[in-house]
């Protein structure tokens, strides 16, 4: 079995990467033979080695091509959306059942503990992801969304730990209700926002200007304890709008993410 007629080198490489992601995720790194990947891709072993020098190199390339890139895809789909909002949305999806290729990262992490070549490739891959996340954090800090006193590298590392942990714990082993998970994420992300408490003044209420609200729903995604959806899909304040100091942080995060600036802190 040689090169497939009419198939370009780039297409052959893509076939190999997809096949590698599927076979590694199904059989594990140690349980996979290069010949099996070539067979699934429909090419010869020689064609495989023309693109990748080793099984470890193929694993790293498959991870870059088909590994989970949730936050990056969300950012690309809506670049004007706030970084804080994206973190909550991405975090909410971490606890859901994922495509089999999503478990590729698990196999890579396990293999890295036993194989130094895989470990080197994983250090490079995770370094790239961490640098990208840290850059995103710096953009959010420059825009006033995230406290500039926080370390971008530390926050990027924290996000990677969450993502890696979500891949290790399958949904059918331990699940948490969506609303409980969202409430926790909202509190965590709300704590990243800059907090400027006016000296001598403690804001105690929040309100929504019903004439401005267009029903985007970001307020009750980011602060479900303070906001809810009315019968027509518009935002409304829960109760009389009084809030604690901790809730004020979440309210300010929601206000900063409201496209119409319909949320007011009184």
Short mmCIF file of C-alpha atoms in Angstrom, two decimals:
data_model
loop_
_atom_site.label_atom_id
_atom_site.label_comp_id
_atom_site.label_asym_id
_atom_site.label_seq_id
_atom_site.Cartn_x
_atom_site.Cartn_y
_atom_site.Cartn_z
CA UNK A 1 0.00 0.00 0.00
CA UNK A 2 1.67 3.21 -1.13
CA UNK A 3 0.56 6.72 -1.71
CA UNK A 4 -3.11 7.01 -2.65
CA UNK A 5 -3.64 8.30 -6.18
CA UNK A 6 -5.07 11.80 -6.31
CA UNK A 7 -4.39 12.50 -2.62
CA UNK A 8 -1.96 15.32 -1.80
CA UNK A 9 0.74 15.16 0.85
CA UNK A 10 -1.27 17.55 3.03
CA UNK A 11 -4.34 15.33 2.75
CA UNK A 12 -2.28 12.26 3.61
CA UNK A 13 -0.93 14.02 6.69
CA UNK A 14 -4.45 14.95 7.77
CA UNK A 15 -5.59 11.35 7.29
CA UNK A 16 -2.74 10.17 9.50
CA UNK A 17 -3.45 12.74 12.22
CA UNK A 18 -7.13 11.85 12.36
CA UNK A 19 -6.36 8.13 12.41
CA UNK A 20 -3.73 8.64 15.13
CA UNK A 21 -6.16 10.61 17.31
CA UNK A 22 -8.78 7.88 17.03
CA UNK A 23 -6.45 4.91 17.57
CA UNK A 24 -4.46 6.49 20.43
CA UNK A 25 -7.70 7.48 22.20
CA UNK A 26 -9.14 3.99 21.78
CA UNK A 27 -6.10 1.79 22.48
CA UNK A 28 -3.72 4.02 24.38
CA UNK A 29 -0.21 5.05 23.42
CA UNK A 30 1.52 1.86 24.55
CA UNK A 31 -1.16 -0.35 23.02
CA UNK A 32 -0.95 1.26 19.60
CA UNK A 33 1.35 0.15 16.81
CA UNK A 34 2.34 2.56 14.06
CA UNK A 35 1.20 0.00 11.47
CA UNK A 36 -2.33 0.15 12.91
CA UNK A 37 -2.49 3.90 12.43
CA UNK A 38 -1.23 3.58 8.87
CA UNK A 39 -3.85 0.94 8.14
CA UNK A 40 -6.70 3.06 9.52
CA UNK A 41 -5.45 6.02 7.46
CA UNK A 42 -5.23 3.79 4.39
CA UNK A 43 -1.52 4.40 3.73
CA UNK A 44 1.70 2.43 4.02
CA UNK A 45 4.13 2.53 6.95
CA UNK A 46 6.59 4.26 4.64
CA UNK A 47 4.09 7.01 3.90
CA UNK A 48 3.59 7.49 7.63
CA UNK A 49 7.31 7.79 8.33
CA UNK A 50 7.65 10.23 5.46
CA UNK A 51 5.58 12.64 7.56
CA UNK A 52 6.47 11.67 11.16
CA UNK A 53 9.77 10.43 12.52
CA UNK A 54 8.38 8.49 15.47
CA UNK A 55 5.24 7.43 17.31
CA UNK A 56 5.84 10.13 19.93
CA UNK A 57 6.09 12.81 17.24
CA UNK A 58 2.85 11.55 15.72
CA UNK A 59 1.11 11.68 19.11
CA UNK A 60 2.17 15.29 19.68
CA UNK A 61 1.09 16.30 16.17
CA UNK A 62 -2.29 14.58 16.61
CA UNK A 63 -2.80 16.41 19.88
CA UNK A 64 -2.08 19.78 18.25
CA UNK A 65 -4.40 19.00 15.35
CA UNK A 66 -7.30 17.27 17.08
CA UNK A 67 -6.90 17.83 20.80
CA UNK A 68 -9.46 19.93 22.69
CA UNK A 69 -9.16 23.65 21.90
CA UNK A 70 -12.44 24.79 23.41
CA UNK A 71 -11.47 28.27 24.53
CA UNK A 72 -9.65 29.05 21.27
CA UNK A 73 -12.65 27.97 19.18
CA UNK A 74 -15.03 30.05 21.30
CA UNK A 75 -12.76 33.07 21.00
CA UNK A 76 -12.48 32.67 17.23
CA UNK A 77 -16.26 32.36 16.89
CA UNK A 78 -16.96 35.52 18.90
CA UNK A 79 -13.80 37.67 19.25
CA UNK A 80 -15.79 40.60 20.68
CA UNK A 81 -17.06 38.56 23.61
CA UNK A 82 -15.37 39.36 26.92
CA UNK A 83 -12.59 37.06 28.08
CA UNK A 84 -14.28 36.61 31.46
CA UNK A 85 -17.48 35.51 29.74
CA UNK A 86 -15.54 33.07 27.55
CA UNK A 87 -13.90 31.53 30.63
CA UNK A 88 -17.31 30.82 32.16
CA UNK A 89 -18.74 29.38 28.92
CA UNK A 90 -15.66 27.21 28.36
CA UNK A 91 -15.66 26.08 31.96
CA UNK A 92 -19.30 25.03 31.75
CA UNK A 93 -18.48 22.69 28.86
CA UNK A 94 -15.62 20.98 30.68
CA UNK A 95 -17.98 18.77 32.68
CA UNK A 96 -19.89 17.50 29.63
CA UNK A 97 -19.31 14.29 27.70
CA UNK A 98 -16.68 14.81 25.03
CA UNK A 99 -15.78 13.37 21.64
CA UNK A 100 -13.45 10.31 21.82
CA UNK A 101 -10.61 12.47 20.49
CA UNK A 102 -11.00 14.59 23.58
CA UNK A 103 -9.46 11.76 25.59
CA UNK A 104 -6.29 11.97 23.51
CA UNK A 105 -4.80 14.32 26.10
CA UNK A 106 -5.26 11.63 28.78
CA UNK A 107 -3.27 9.11 26.76
CA UNK A 108 -0.58 11.69 26.09
CA UNK A 109 -0.25 12.59 29.79
CA UNK A 110 -0.05 8.93 30.84
CA UNK A 111 2.52 8.14 28.15
CA UNK A 112 4.61 11.14 29.17
CA UNK A 113 5.16 9.60 32.61
CA UNK A 114 6.90 6.58 31.06
CA UNK A 115 8.40 7.85 27.82
CA UNK A 116 10.85 10.76 27.85
CA UNK A 117 10.33 11.44 24.14
CA UNK A 118 6.60 11.87 24.74
CA UNK A 119 7.36 13.96 27.85
CA UNK A 120 9.47 16.38 25.79
CA UNK A 121 6.74 16.69 23.19
CA UNK A 122 4.11 17.29 25.90
CA UNK A 123 6.23 19.97 27.58
CA UNK A 124 6.39 21.79 24.26
CA UNK A 125 2.66 21.37 23.60
CA UNK A 126 1.56 22.47 27.09
CA UNK A 127 4.03 25.35 26.95
CA UNK A 128 2.39 26.58 23.74
CA UNK A 129 -1.10 26.31 25.26
CA UNK A 130 0.01 28.06 28.45
CA UNK A 131 1.65 30.90 26.52
CA UNK A 132 -1.53 31.37 24.45
CA UNK A 133 -3.72 31.47 27.56
CA UNK A 134 -1.37 33.87 29.35
CA UNK A 135 -1.52 36.18 26.33
CA UNK A 136 -5.31 36.09 26.47
CA UNK A 137 -5.20 36.97 30.16
CA UNK A 138 -2.95 39.96 29.43
CA UNK A 139 -5.47 41.19 26.85
CA UNK A 140 -8.23 40.90 29.47
CA UNK A 141 -6.08 42.73 32.03
CA UNK A 142 -5.41 45.55 29.59
CA UNK A 143 -9.15 45.82 28.98
CA UNK A 144 -9.97 46.01 32.67
CA UNK A 145 -11.68 42.60 32.86
CA UNK A 146 -9.10 40.80 35.02
CA UNK A 147 -7.18 42.17 38.00
CA UNK A 148 -3.73 43.27 36.73
CA UNK A 149 -2.19 42.14 40.01
CA UNK A 150 -2.79 38.49 39.09
CA UNK A 151 -0.04 36.54 37.34
CA UNK A 152 -1.05 35.70 33.74
CA UNK A 153 1.18 32.61 33.87
CA UNK A 154 -0.38 31.40 37.12
CA UNK A 155 -3.90 31.90 35.79
CA UNK A 156 -3.01 30.11 32.54
CA UNK A 157 -1.61 27.22 34.58
CA UNK A 158 -4.82 27.10 36.64
CA UNK A 159 -6.93 26.89 33.46
CA UNK A 160 -4.77 24.07 32.12
CA UNK A 161 -5.13 22.16 35.39
CA UNK A 162 -8.91 22.44 35.14
CA UNK A 163 -8.91 21.29 31.53
CA UNK A 164 -6.57 18.36 32.19
CA UNK A 165 -8.57 17.31 35.25
CA UNK A 166 -11.84 17.37 33.33
CA UNK A 167 -10.34 14.98 30.79
CA UNK A 168 -9.24 12.57 33.53
CA UNK A 169 -12.60 12.38 35.32
CA UNK A 170 -15.22 10.89 33.00
CA UNK A 171 -18.76 12.22 33.28
CA UNK A 172 -20.18 8.80 34.16
CA UNK A 173 -17.80 8.51 37.13
CA UNK A 174 -18.83 11.74 38.86
CA UNK A 175 -21.14 14.45 37.61
CA UNK A 176 -22.35 17.75 39.07
CA UNK A 177 -25.56 19.52 38.12
CA UNK A 178 -25.04 22.25 35.50
CA UNK A 179 -26.49 24.97 37.72
CA UNK A 180 -24.19 24.05 40.61
CA UNK A 181 -21.12 23.97 38.37
CA UNK A 182 -22.08 27.28 36.74
CA UNK A 183 -22.58 28.95 40.11
CA UNK A 184 -19.11 27.87 41.23
CA UNK A 185 -17.45 28.98 37.97
CA UNK A 186 -19.22 32.34 38.17
CA UNK A 187 -17.89 32.90 41.68
CA UNK A 188 -14.36 31.93 40.64
CA UNK A 189 -14.32 34.10 37.50
CA UNK A 190 -15.98 36.95 39.39
CA UNK A 191 -13.07 36.87 41.82
CA UNK A 192 -10.66 37.56 38.94
CA UNK A 193 -12.24 40.92 38.14
CA UNK A 194 -10.64 44.16 39.38
CA UNK A 195 -12.34 45.34 42.54
CA UNK A 196 -12.40 49.02 43.40
CA UNK A 197 -14.43 49.66 46.50
CA UNK A 198 -15.14 53.40 46.95
CA UNK A 199 -13.87 54.45 50.37
CA UNK A 200 -16.69 55.18 52.79
CA UNK A 201 -19.41 53.80 50.48
CA UNK A 202 -20.89 50.32 50.29
CA UNK A 203 -23.15 49.76 47.25
CA UNK A 204 -26.01 47.56 48.34
CA UNK A 205 -28.29 47.21 45.31
CA UNK A 206 -28.27 46.31 41.65
CA UNK A 207 -30.94 47.01 39.05
CA UNK A 208 -31.58 46.37 35.35
CA UNK A 209 -32.82 49.11 33.05
CA UNK A 210 -35.64 47.25 31.25
CA UNK A 211 -35.59 49.72 28.35
CA UNK A 212 -31.96 48.91 27.57
CA UNK A 213 -31.97 45.15 28.19
CA UNK A 214 -32.05 43.11 24.97
CA UNK A 215 -32.08 39.65 26.56
CA UNK A 216 -28.51 38.52 25.82
CA UNK A 217 -28.52 36.56 29.07
CA UNK A 218 -24.93 37.25 30.08
CA UNK A 219 -25.98 38.66 33.44
CA UNK A 220 -27.64 35.46 34.66
CA UNK A 221 -24.89 33.31 33.16
CA UNK A 222 -22.25 35.25 35.11
CA UNK A 223 -24.24 35.96 38.30
CA UNK A 224 -27.14 33.49 38.61
CA UNK A 225 -27.60 34.36 42.28
CA UNK A 226 -28.43 37.98 41.35
CA UNK A 227 -30.16 37.76 37.98
CA UNK A 228 -32.72 35.56 36.26
CA UNK A 229 -34.69 35.38 33.02
CA UNK A 230 -38.26 36.69 32.91
CA UNK A 231 -41.11 35.12 30.92
CA UNK A 232 -40.10 37.00 27.77
CA UNK A 233 -36.42 36.11 27.98
CA UNK A 234 -35.16 39.42 29.37
CA UNK A 235 -32.97 39.82 32.43
CA UNK A 236 -34.45 40.60 35.81
CA UNK A 237 -33.01 41.11 39.29
CA UNK A 238 -33.61 38.37 41.84
CA UNK A 239 -35.43 39.73 44.89
CA UNK A 240 -35.01 43.38 45.79
CA UNK A 241 -31.49 43.65 44.38
CA UNK A 242 -29.67 43.88 47.71
CA UNK A 243 -26.31 42.14 47.66
CA UNK A 244 -23.34 41.30 49.81
CA UNK A 245 -19.80 42.52 49.17
CA UNK A 246 -18.94 39.21 47.48
CA UNK A 247 -22.05 39.42 45.30
CA UNK A 248 -21.08 42.94 44.29
CA UNK A 249 -18.00 41.55 42.52
CA UNK A 250 -20.21 39.23 40.46
CA UNK A 251 -22.61 42.10 39.75
CA UNK A 252 -19.81 44.30 38.47
CA UNK A 253 -18.56 41.46 36.26
CA UNK A 254 -22.07 41.07 34.83
CA UNK A 255 -22.37 44.84 34.35
CA UNK A 256 -19.05 44.96 32.49
CA UNK A 257 -20.24 42.20 30.17
CA UNK A 258 -23.70 43.61 29.40
CA UNK A 259 -23.61 44.83 25.75
CA UNK A 260 -26.30 47.47 26.39
CA UNK A 261 -24.91 48.57 29.78
CA UNK A 262 -28.35 47.89 31.23
CA UNK A 263 -27.06 46.89 34.68
CA UNK A 264 -26.62 49.59 37.29
CA UNK A 265 -24.90 49.33 40.67
CA UNK A 266 -26.63 51.66 43.14
#
